[in-house]
């Protein structure tokens, strides 16, 4: 079945760039997503990329997709303490329904 | 305010008891989902519904049931709770297209 993997933890200093990585197994993924979960809350969509794109930039966020290696990354420029959260990678597979598979989440800690 | 709500916010339950977690959305989304979130395991899909009147099993359906009598409501029932069902439960909904999922605030369930 589909699998999405992420490292569990990342720590960066305020003002530095953060790069969160993700690998997935479903070669027929159509959309890949990054969700953000703040403490005590549900997930919120941060950004997404269509599978025929290599890169998407949205203000401080840059998403890179290497479809050959099935690797997705999220770069946050000028990381702020408010960026501290858990970030989930997810992919929309080719199942009989709109099946989205989530990774385990990467907890980003921003040190002031 | 448009969105997705869940009730209760948290619950402590004795093993063997029956419990229904409620989920309501007012965005007229066709698809709805129930996930559980456990440390180190990310989000796992329990059940889903593509449209009112239909439901399907996700990755971890055992011990849970759902119904979808109308578009807005998607309750999750634990017929006889067990301690391994202690978790945070998230309901989500989505529409077709890029399948962005909108999440509720979650229900923290503890089964003793």
mmCIF file with all atom_site columns, N, CA and C in Angstrom, chain A residues 4 22 34 43 48 52-53 61 63 83 85 101 110:
data_model
loop_
_atom_site.group_PDB
_atom_site.id
_atom_site.type_symbol
_atom_site.label_atom_id
_atom_site.label_alt_id
_atom_site.label_comp_id
_atom_site.label_asym_id
_atom_site.label_entity_id
_atom_site.label_seq_id
_atom_site.pdbx_PDB_ins_code
_atom_site.Cartn_x
_atom_site.Cartn_y
_atom_site.Cartn_z
_atom_site.occupancy
_atom_site.B_iso_or_equiv
_atom_site.pdbx_formal_charge
_atom_site.auth_seq_id
_atom_site.auth_comp_id
_atom_site.auth_asym_id
_atom_site.auth_atom_id
_atom_site.pdbx_PDB_model_num
ATOM 1  N N  . UNK A 1 4   ? 4.009  7.026  3.348   1.00 0.00 ? 4   UNK A N  1
ATOM 2  C CA . UNK A 1 4   ? 4.580  8.374  3.346   1.00 0.00 ? 4   UNK A CA 1
ATOM 3  C C  . UNK A 1 4   ? 5.447  8.484  4.589   1.00 0.00 ? 4   UNK A C  1
ATOM 4  N N  . UNK A 1 22  ? 10.194 14.627 2.928   1.00 0.00 ? 22  UNK A N  1
ATOM 5  C CA . UNK A 1 22  ? 9.167  13.593 2.903   1.00 0.00 ? 22  UNK A CA 1
ATOM 6  C C  . UNK A 1 22  ? 9.425  12.682 1.704   1.00 0.00 ? 22  UNK A C  1
ATOM 7  N N  . UNK A 1 34  ? 1.185  19.774 2.089   1.00 0.00 ? 34  UNK A N  1
ATOM 8  C CA . UNK A 1 34  ? 1.776  20.013 3.396   1.00 0.00 ? 34  UNK A CA 1
ATOM 9  C C  . UNK A 1 34  ? 0.702  20.623 4.290   1.00 0.00 ? 34  UNK A C  1
ATOM 10 N N  . UNK A 1 43  ? -5.553 19.760 11.759  1.00 0.00 ? 43  UNK A N  1
ATOM 11 C CA . UNK A 1 43  ? -4.612 20.092 10.704  1.00 0.00 ? 43  UNK A CA 1
ATOM 12 C C  . UNK A 1 43  ? -5.198 21.165 9.793   1.00 0.00 ? 43  UNK A C  1
ATOM 13 N N  . UNK A 1 48  ? -0.046 23.026 -1.399  1.00 0.00 ? 48  UNK A N  1
ATOM 14 C CA . UNK A 1 48  ? -0.057 21.756 -2.106  1.00 0.00 ? 48  UNK A CA 1
ATOM 15 C C  . UNK A 1 48  ? 0.579  21.959 -3.466  1.00 0.00 ? 48  UNK A C  1
ATOM 16 N N  . UNK A 1 52  ? 2.518  17.305 -11.616 1.00 0.00 ? 52  UNK A N  1
ATOM 17 C CA . UNK A 1 52  ? 3.266  17.641 -12.836 1.00 0.00 ? 52  UNK A CA 1
ATOM 18 C C  . UNK A 1 52  ? 4.111  18.909 -12.659 1.00 0.00 ? 52  UNK A C  1
ATOM 19 N N  . UNK A 1 53  ? 4.180  19.396 -11.420 1.00 0.00 ? 53  UNK A N  1
ATOM 20 C CA . UNK A 1 53  ? 4.991  20.572 -11.116 1.00 0.00 ? 53  UNK A CA 1
ATOM 21 C C  . UNK A 1 53  ? 6.256  20.146 -10.386 1.00 0.00 ? 53  UNK A C  1
ATOM 22 N N  . UNK A 1 61  ? 7.209  30.106 1.838   1.00 0.00 ? 61  UNK A N  1
ATOM 23 C CA . UNK A 1 61  ? 7.193  28.664 1.637   1.00 0.00 ? 61  UNK A CA 1
ATOM 24 C C  . UNK A 1 61  ? 7.616  28.290 0.226   1.00 0.00 ? 61  UNK A C  1
ATOM 25 N N  . UNK A 1 63  ? 7.941  24.695 -2.035  1.00 0.00 ? 63  UNK A N  1
ATOM 26 C CA . UNK A 1 63  ? 7.761  23.247 -2.124  1.00 0.00 ? 63  UNK A CA 1
ATOM 27 C C  . UNK A 1 63  ? 8.531  22.752 -3.333  1.00 0.00 ? 63  UNK A C  1
ATOM 28 N N  . UNK A 1 83  ? 6.139  29.491 13.670  1.00 0.00 ? 83  UNK A N  1
ATOM 29 C CA . UNK A 1 83  ? 6.162  28.345 12.748  1.00 0.00 ? 83  UNK A CA 1
ATOM 30 C C  . UNK A 1 83  ? 6.313  27.021 13.502  1.00 0.00 ? 83  UNK A C  1
ATOM 31 N N  . UNK A 1 85  ? 5.389  23.896 15.064  1.00 0.00 ? 85  UNK A N  1
ATOM 32 C CA . UNK A 1 85  ? 4.181  23.100 14.881  1.00 0.00 ? 85  UNK A CA 1
ATOM 33 C C  . UNK A 1 85  ? 4.608  21.726 14.374  1.00 0.00 ? 85  UNK A C  1
ATOM 34 N N  . UNK A 1 101 ? -3.132 9.843  1.974   1.00 0.00 ? 101 UNK A N  1
ATOM 35 C CA . UNK A 1 101 ? -2.281 9.162  2.942   1.00 0.00 ? 101 UNK A CA 1
ATOM 36 C C  . UNK A 1 101 ? -1.366 10.191 3.591   1.00 0.00 ? 101 UNK A C  1
ATOM 37 N N  . UNK A 1 110 ? 11.343 25.839 16.857  1.00 0.00 ? 110 UNK A N  1
ATOM 38 C CA . UNK A 1 110 ? 12.096 27.045 16.499  1.00 0.00 ? 110 UNK A CA 1
ATOM 39 C C  . UNK A 1 110 ? 12.663 27.648 17.773  1.00 0.00 ? 110 UNK A C  1
#
